[in-house]
mmCIF file of C-alpha atoms in Angstrom:
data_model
loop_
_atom_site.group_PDB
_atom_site.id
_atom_site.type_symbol
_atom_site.label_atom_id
_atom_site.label_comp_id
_atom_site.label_asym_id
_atom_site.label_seq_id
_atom_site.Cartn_x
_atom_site.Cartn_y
_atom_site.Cartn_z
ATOM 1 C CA UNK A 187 77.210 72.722 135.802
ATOM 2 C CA UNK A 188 79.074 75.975 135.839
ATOM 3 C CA UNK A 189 78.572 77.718 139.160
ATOM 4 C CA UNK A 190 78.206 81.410 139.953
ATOM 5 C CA UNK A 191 81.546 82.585 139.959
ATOM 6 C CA UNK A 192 82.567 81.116 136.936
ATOM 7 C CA UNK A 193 79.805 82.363 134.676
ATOM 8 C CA UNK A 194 80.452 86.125 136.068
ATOM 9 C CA UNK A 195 84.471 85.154 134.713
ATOM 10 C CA UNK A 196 83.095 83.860 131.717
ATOM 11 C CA UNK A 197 80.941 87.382 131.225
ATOM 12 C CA UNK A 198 84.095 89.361 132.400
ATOM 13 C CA UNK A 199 85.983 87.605 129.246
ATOM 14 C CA UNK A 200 82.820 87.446 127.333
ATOM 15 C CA UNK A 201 82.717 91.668 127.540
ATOM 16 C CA UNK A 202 86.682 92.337 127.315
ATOM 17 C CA UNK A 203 86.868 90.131 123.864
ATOM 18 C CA UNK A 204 83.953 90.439 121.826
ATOM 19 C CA UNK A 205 85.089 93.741 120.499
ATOM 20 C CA UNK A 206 88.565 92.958 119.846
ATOM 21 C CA UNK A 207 89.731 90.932 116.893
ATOM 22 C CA UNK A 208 90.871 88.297 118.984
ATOM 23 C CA UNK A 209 87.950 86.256 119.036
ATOM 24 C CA UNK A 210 85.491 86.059 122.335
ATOM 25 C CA UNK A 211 83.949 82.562 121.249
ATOM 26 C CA UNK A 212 87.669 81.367 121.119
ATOM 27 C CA UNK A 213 88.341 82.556 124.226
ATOM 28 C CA UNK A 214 85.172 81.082 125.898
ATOM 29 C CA UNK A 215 86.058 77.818 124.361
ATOM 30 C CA UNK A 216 89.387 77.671 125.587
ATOM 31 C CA UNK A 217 88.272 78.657 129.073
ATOM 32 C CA UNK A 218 86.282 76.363 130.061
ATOM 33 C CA UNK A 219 88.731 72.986 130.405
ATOM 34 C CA UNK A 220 90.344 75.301 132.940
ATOM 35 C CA UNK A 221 87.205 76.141 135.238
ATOM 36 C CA UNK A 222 86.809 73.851 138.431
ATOM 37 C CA UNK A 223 83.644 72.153 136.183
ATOM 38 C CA UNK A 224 85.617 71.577 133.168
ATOM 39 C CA UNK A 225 82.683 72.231 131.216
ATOM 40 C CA UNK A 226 82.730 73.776 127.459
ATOM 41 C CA UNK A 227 79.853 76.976 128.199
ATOM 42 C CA UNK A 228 78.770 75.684 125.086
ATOM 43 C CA UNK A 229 77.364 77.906 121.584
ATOM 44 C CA UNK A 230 74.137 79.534 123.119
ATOM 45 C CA UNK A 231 75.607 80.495 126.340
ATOM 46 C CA UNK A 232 78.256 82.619 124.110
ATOM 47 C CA UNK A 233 75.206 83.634 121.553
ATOM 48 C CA UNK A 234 73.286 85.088 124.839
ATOM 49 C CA UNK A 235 76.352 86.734 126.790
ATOM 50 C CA UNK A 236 76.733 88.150 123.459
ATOM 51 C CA UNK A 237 73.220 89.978 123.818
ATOM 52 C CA UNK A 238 75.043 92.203 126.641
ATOM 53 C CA UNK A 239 77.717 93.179 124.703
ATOM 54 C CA UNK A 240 75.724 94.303 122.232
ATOM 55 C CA UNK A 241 73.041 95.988 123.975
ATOM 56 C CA UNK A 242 76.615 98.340 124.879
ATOM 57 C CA UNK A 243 76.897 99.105 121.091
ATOM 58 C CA UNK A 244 73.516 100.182 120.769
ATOM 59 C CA UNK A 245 73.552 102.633 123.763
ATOM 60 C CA UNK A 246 77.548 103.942 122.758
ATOM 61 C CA UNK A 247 76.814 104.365 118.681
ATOM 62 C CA UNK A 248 73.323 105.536 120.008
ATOM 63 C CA UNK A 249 73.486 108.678 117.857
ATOM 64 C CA UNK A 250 74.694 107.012 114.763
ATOM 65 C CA UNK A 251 72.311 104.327 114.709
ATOM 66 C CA UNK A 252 69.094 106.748 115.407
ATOM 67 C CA UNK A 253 70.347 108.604 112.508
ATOM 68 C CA UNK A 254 71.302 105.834 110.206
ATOM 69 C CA UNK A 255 67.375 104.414 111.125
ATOM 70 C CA UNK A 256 65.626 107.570 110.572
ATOM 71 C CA UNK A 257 67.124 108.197 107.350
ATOM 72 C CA UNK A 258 66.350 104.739 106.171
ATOM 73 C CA UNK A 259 62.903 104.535 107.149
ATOM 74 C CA UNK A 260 62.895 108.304 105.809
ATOM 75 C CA UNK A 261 63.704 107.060 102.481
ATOM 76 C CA UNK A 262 61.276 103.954 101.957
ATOM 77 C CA UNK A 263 59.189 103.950 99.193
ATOM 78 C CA UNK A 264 55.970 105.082 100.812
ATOM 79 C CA UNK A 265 57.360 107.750 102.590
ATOM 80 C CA UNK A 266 57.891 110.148 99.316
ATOM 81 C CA UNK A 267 61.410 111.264 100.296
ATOM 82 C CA UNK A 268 63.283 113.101 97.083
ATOM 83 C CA UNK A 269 65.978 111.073 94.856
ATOM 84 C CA UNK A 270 68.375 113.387 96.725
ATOM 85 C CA UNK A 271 67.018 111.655 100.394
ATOM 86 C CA UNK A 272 67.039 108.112 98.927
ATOM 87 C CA UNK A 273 70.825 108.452 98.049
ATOM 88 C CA UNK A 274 72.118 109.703 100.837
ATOM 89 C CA UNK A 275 74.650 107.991 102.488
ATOM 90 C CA UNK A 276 72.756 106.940 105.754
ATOM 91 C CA UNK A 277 70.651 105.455 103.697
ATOM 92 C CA UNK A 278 72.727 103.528 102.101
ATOM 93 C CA UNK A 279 74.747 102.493 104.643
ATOM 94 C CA UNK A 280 71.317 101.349 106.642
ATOM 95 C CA UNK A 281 70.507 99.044 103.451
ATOM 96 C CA UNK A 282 74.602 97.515 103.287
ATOM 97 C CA UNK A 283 74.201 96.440 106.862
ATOM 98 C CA UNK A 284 70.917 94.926 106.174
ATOM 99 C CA UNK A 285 72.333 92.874 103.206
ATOM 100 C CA UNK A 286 75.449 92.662 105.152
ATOM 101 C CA UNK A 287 73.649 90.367 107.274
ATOM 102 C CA UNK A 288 72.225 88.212 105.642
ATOM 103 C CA UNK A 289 75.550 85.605 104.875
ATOM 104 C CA UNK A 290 75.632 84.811 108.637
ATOM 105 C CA UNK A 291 72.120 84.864 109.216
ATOM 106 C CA UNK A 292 71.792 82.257 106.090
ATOM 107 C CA UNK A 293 75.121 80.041 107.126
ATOM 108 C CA UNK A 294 74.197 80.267 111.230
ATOM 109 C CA UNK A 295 71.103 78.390 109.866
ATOM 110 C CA UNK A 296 72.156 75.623 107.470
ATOM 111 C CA UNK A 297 75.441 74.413 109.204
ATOM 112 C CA UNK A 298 73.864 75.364 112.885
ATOM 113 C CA UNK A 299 74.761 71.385 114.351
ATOM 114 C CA UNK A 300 78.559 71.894 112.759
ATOM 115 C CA UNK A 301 78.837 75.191 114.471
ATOM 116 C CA UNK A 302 77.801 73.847 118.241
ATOM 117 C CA UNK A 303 79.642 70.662 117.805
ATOM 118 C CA UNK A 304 82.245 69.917 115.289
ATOM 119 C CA UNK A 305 83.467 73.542 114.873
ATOM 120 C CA UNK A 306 84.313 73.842 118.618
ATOM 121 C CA UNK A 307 87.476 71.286 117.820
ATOM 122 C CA UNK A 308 90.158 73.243 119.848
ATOM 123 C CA UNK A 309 92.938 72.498 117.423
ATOM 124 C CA UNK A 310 90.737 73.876 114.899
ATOM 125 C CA UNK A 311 90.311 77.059 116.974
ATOM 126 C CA UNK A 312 93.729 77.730 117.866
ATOM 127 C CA UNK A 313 94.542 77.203 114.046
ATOM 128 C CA UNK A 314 92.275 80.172 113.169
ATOM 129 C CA UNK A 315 93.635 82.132 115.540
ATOM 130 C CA UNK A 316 96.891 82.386 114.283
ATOM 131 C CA UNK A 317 95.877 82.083 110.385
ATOM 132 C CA UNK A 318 93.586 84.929 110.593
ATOM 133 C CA UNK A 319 96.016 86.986 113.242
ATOM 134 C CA UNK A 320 98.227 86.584 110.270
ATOM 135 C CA UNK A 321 95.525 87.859 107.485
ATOM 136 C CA UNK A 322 94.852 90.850 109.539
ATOM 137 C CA UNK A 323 98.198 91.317 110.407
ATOM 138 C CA UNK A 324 99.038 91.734 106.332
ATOM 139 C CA UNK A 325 96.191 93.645 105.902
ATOM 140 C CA UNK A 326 97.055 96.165 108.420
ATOM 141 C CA UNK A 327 100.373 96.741 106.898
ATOM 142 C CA UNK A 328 99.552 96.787 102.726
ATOM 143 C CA UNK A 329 95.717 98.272 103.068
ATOM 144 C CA UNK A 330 95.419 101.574 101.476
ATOM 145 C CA UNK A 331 93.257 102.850 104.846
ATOM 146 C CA UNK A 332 91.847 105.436 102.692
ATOM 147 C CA UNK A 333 88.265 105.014 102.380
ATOM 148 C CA UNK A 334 86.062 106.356 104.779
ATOM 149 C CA UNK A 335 81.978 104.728 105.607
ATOM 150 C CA UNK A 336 80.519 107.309 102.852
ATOM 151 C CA UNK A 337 82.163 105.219 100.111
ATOM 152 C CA UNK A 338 81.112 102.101 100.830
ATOM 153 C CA UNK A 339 79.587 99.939 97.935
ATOM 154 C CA UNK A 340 76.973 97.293 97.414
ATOM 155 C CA UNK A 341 79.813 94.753 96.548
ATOM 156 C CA UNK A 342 81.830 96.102 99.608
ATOM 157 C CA UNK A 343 78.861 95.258 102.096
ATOM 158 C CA UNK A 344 78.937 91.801 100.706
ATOM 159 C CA UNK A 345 81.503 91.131 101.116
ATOM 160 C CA UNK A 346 81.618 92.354 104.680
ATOM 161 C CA UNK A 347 79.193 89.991 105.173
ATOM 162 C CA UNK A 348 80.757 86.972 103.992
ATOM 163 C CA UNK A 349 83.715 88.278 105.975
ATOM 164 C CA UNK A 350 81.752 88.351 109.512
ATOM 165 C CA UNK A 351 80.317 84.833 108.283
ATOM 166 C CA UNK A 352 83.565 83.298 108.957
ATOM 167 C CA UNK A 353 83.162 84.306 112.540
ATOM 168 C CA UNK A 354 80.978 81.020 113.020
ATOM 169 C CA UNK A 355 84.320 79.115 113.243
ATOM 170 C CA UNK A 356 85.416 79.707 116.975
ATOM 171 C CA UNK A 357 88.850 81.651 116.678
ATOM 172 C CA UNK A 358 88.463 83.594 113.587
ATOM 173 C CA UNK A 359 86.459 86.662 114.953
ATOM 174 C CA UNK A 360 83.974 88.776 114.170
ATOM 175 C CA UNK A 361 85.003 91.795 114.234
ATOM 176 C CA UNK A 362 88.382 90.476 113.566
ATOM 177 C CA UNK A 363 87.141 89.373 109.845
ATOM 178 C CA UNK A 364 84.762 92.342 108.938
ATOM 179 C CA UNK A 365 88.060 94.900 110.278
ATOM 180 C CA UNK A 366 90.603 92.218 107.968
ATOM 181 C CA UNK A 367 87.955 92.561 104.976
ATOM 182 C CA UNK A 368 87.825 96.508 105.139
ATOM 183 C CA UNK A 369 91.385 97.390 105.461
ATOM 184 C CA UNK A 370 91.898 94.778 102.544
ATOM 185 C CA UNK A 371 89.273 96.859 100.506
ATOM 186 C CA UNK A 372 91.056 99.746 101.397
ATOM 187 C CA UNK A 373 88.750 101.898 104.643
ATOM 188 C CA UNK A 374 90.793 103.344 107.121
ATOM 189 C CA UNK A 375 91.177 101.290 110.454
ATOM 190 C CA UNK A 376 88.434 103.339 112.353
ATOM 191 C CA UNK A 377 86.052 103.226 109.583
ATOM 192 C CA UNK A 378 86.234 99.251 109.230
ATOM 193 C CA UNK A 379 85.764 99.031 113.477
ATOM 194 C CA UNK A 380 82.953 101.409 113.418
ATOM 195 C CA UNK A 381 81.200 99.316 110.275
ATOM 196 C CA UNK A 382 82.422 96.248 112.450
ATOM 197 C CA UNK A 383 80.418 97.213 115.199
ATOM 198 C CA UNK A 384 77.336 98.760 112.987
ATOM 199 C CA UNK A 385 77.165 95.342 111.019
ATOM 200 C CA UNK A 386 77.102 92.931 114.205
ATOM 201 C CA UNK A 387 73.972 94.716 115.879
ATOM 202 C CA UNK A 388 71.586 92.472 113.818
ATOM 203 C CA UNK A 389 73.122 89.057 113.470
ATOM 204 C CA UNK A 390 74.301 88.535 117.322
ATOM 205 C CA UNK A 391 70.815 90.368 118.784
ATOM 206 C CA UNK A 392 68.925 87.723 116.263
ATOM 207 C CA UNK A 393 71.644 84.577 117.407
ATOM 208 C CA UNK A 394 71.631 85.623 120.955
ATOM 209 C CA UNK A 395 67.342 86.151 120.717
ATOM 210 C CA UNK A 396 66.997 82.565 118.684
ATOM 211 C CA UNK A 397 69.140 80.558 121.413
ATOM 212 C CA UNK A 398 67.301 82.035 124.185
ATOM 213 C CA UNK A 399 64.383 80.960 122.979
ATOM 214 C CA UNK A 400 65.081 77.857 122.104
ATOM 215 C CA UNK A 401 66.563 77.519 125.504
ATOM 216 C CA UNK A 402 63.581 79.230 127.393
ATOM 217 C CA UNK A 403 62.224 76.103 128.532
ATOM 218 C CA UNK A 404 65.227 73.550 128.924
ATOM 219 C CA UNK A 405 67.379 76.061 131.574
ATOM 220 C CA UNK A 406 69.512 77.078 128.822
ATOM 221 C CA UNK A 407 69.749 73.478 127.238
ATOM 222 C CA UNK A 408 73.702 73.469 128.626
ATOM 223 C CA UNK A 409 76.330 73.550 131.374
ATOM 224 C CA UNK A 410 75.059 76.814 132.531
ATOM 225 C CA UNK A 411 71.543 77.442 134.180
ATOM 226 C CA UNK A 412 69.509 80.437 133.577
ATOM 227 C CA UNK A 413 70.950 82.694 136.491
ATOM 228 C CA UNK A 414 74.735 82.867 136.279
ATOM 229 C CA UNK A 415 74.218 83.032 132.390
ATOM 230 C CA UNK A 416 72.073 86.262 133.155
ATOM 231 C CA UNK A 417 74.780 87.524 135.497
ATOM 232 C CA UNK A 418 77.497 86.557 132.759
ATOM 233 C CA UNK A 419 75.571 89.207 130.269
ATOM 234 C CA UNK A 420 74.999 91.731 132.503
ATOM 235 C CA UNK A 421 78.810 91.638 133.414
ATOM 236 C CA UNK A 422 79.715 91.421 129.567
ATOM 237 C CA UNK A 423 77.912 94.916 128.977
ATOM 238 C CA UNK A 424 79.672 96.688 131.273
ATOM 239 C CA UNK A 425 83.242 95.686 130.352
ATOM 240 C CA UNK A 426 82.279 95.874 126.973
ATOM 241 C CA UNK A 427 80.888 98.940 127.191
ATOM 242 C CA UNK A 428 84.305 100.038 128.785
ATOM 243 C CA UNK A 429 86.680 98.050 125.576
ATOM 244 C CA UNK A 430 84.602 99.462 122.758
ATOM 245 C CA UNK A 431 86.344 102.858 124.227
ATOM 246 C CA UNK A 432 89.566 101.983 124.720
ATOM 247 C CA UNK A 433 89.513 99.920 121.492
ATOM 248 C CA UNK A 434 88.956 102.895 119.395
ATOM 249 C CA UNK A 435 91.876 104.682 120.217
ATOM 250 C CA UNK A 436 93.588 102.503 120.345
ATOM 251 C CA UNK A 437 93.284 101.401 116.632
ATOM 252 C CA UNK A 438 93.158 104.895 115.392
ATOM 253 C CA UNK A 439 97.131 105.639 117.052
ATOM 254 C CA UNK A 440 98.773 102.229 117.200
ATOM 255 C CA UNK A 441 96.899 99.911 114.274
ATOM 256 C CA UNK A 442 95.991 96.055 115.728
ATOM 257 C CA UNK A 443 99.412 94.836 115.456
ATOM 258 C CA UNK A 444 99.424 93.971 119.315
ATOM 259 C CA UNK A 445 96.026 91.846 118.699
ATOM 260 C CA UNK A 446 98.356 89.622 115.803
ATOM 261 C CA UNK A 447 100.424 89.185 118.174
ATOM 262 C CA UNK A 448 98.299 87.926 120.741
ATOM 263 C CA UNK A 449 96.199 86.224 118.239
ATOM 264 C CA UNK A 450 99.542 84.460 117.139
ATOM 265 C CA UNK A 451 101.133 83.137 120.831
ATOM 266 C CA UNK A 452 97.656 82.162 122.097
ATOM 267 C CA UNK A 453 96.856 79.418 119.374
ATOM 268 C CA UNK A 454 100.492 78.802 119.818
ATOM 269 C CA UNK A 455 100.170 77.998 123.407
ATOM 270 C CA UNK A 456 96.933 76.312 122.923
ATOM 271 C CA UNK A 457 97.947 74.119 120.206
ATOM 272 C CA UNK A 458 100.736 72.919 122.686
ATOM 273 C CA UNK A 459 98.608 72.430 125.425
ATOM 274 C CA UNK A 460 96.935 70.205 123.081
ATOM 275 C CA UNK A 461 99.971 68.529 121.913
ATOM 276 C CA UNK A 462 100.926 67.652 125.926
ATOM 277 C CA UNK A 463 97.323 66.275 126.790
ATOM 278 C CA UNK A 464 96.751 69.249 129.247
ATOM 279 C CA UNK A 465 93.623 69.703 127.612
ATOM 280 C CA UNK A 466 91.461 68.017 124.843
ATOM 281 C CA UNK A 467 90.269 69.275 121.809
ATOM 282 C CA UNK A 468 86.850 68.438 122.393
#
């Protein structure tokens, strides 16, 4: 079982990754042969950490998502808004993150066994790391950066979707694939982190929801008992709360060339770990 100590490191990673495109399941993964229990945290402990880092979204884009919300529900069919309300761009940004959500909600369903077991192959995750690291690293340098959130289109929310889909392979990233797919479609590198952020509200409050329940009456069904997995999520929403600031300006001045390169030496250094025995891929 993973003690105390280690689940409030495992939050403390858990909150300084999940907003960077370096992937924070990756990360969790590749912690845990290294912790005194040797123990993998395992999928729902990283789906319910995740619940804390994402209650930090909700209270720092506060203002955006009220607005977003009251213009949707503003705009429903029975509520008699004008053709000039239903096509305002709140609105239709509330309905691409709705549809945006669906791929991972439909994949994180039908291949949910291959995600919690065969997908958390560490050779596999340090091989996304550095293909994707490389995918965002070309996209970063040939994207256009030119459209903002107000242009968005049906086909681009889709394909945002699909794009934070991937994230259910451990070292690709979530916010890593939905920032790659925007700057490839040509929004500016704030605009595809703040759509990033927007778009994971519902699919890691509904994962992070679904494996607590499930877990509500087996102490978490895993390595980690109910407790330190609490403490772990409270500690992830603080530090998260913290990176989601820093991260911002961070993209908007200097672009996420220093995440491809971490991306790129960490699945390096994993895969050789691998390669010596120091650790096992499973």
């Amino acid at each position: 079982m993973i003690g105390w100590w280690e689940a409030a490191l495992l939050g403390l990673i858990q909150g300084l990754t999940e907003f960077l495109p370096v992937s924070s399941s990756a990360h969790l993964r590749i912690i845990g042969p290294f912790l005194p229990s040797g123990a993998d945290p395992g999928a729902a402990f990283t789906a319910i950490t995740q619940i804390g880092t994402e209650l930090a979204v909700l209270i720092y884009f506060r203002k955006d998502i009220l607005r977003i919300a009251l213009a949707w529900f503003g705009a429903l069919p029975f509520s008699g808004a004008s053709a000039t309300a239903k096509s305002h761009p709140d609105v239709r940004l509330g309905w691409l993150v709705i549809i945006g959500s669906l791929p991972i909600a439909i994949l994180g369903l039908a291949f949910q066994h291959a995600i919690e077991t065969y997908l958390r192959n560490l050779y596999l995750t340090a091989i996304m790391l550095i293909v994707f690291g490389l995918i965002l690293g070309a996209a970063d340098r040939y994207g256009r950066q030119e459209l903002p959130l107000s242009r968005m289109r049906w086909r681009d929310g889709i394909i945002f979707g699909f794009a934070q889909a991937m994230a259910l392979i451990p070292g690709v990233s979530r916010s890593g694939g939905t920032i790659t797919a925007g700057l490839m479609m040509g929004y500016t590198r704030e605009a595809a982190a703040r759509y990033s952020f927007l778009l994971a509200i519902p699919a890691v409050l509904a994962s992070g929801f679904y494996q607590l329940y499930k877990s509500w009456h087996s102490a978490l069904a895993g390595p980690v008992a109910p407790g330190p997995t609490l403490l772990a999520t409270i500690i992830a929403f603080f530090v998260g709360y913290g990176v989601i600031v820093v991260f911002l300006r961070i993209v908007s001045s200097r672009g996420y060339w220093p995440f491809v390169a971490y991306r790129i030496v960490l699945g390096v250094f994993v895969l050789a770990l691998l390669q010596m025995g120091v650790i096992a891929a499973h």
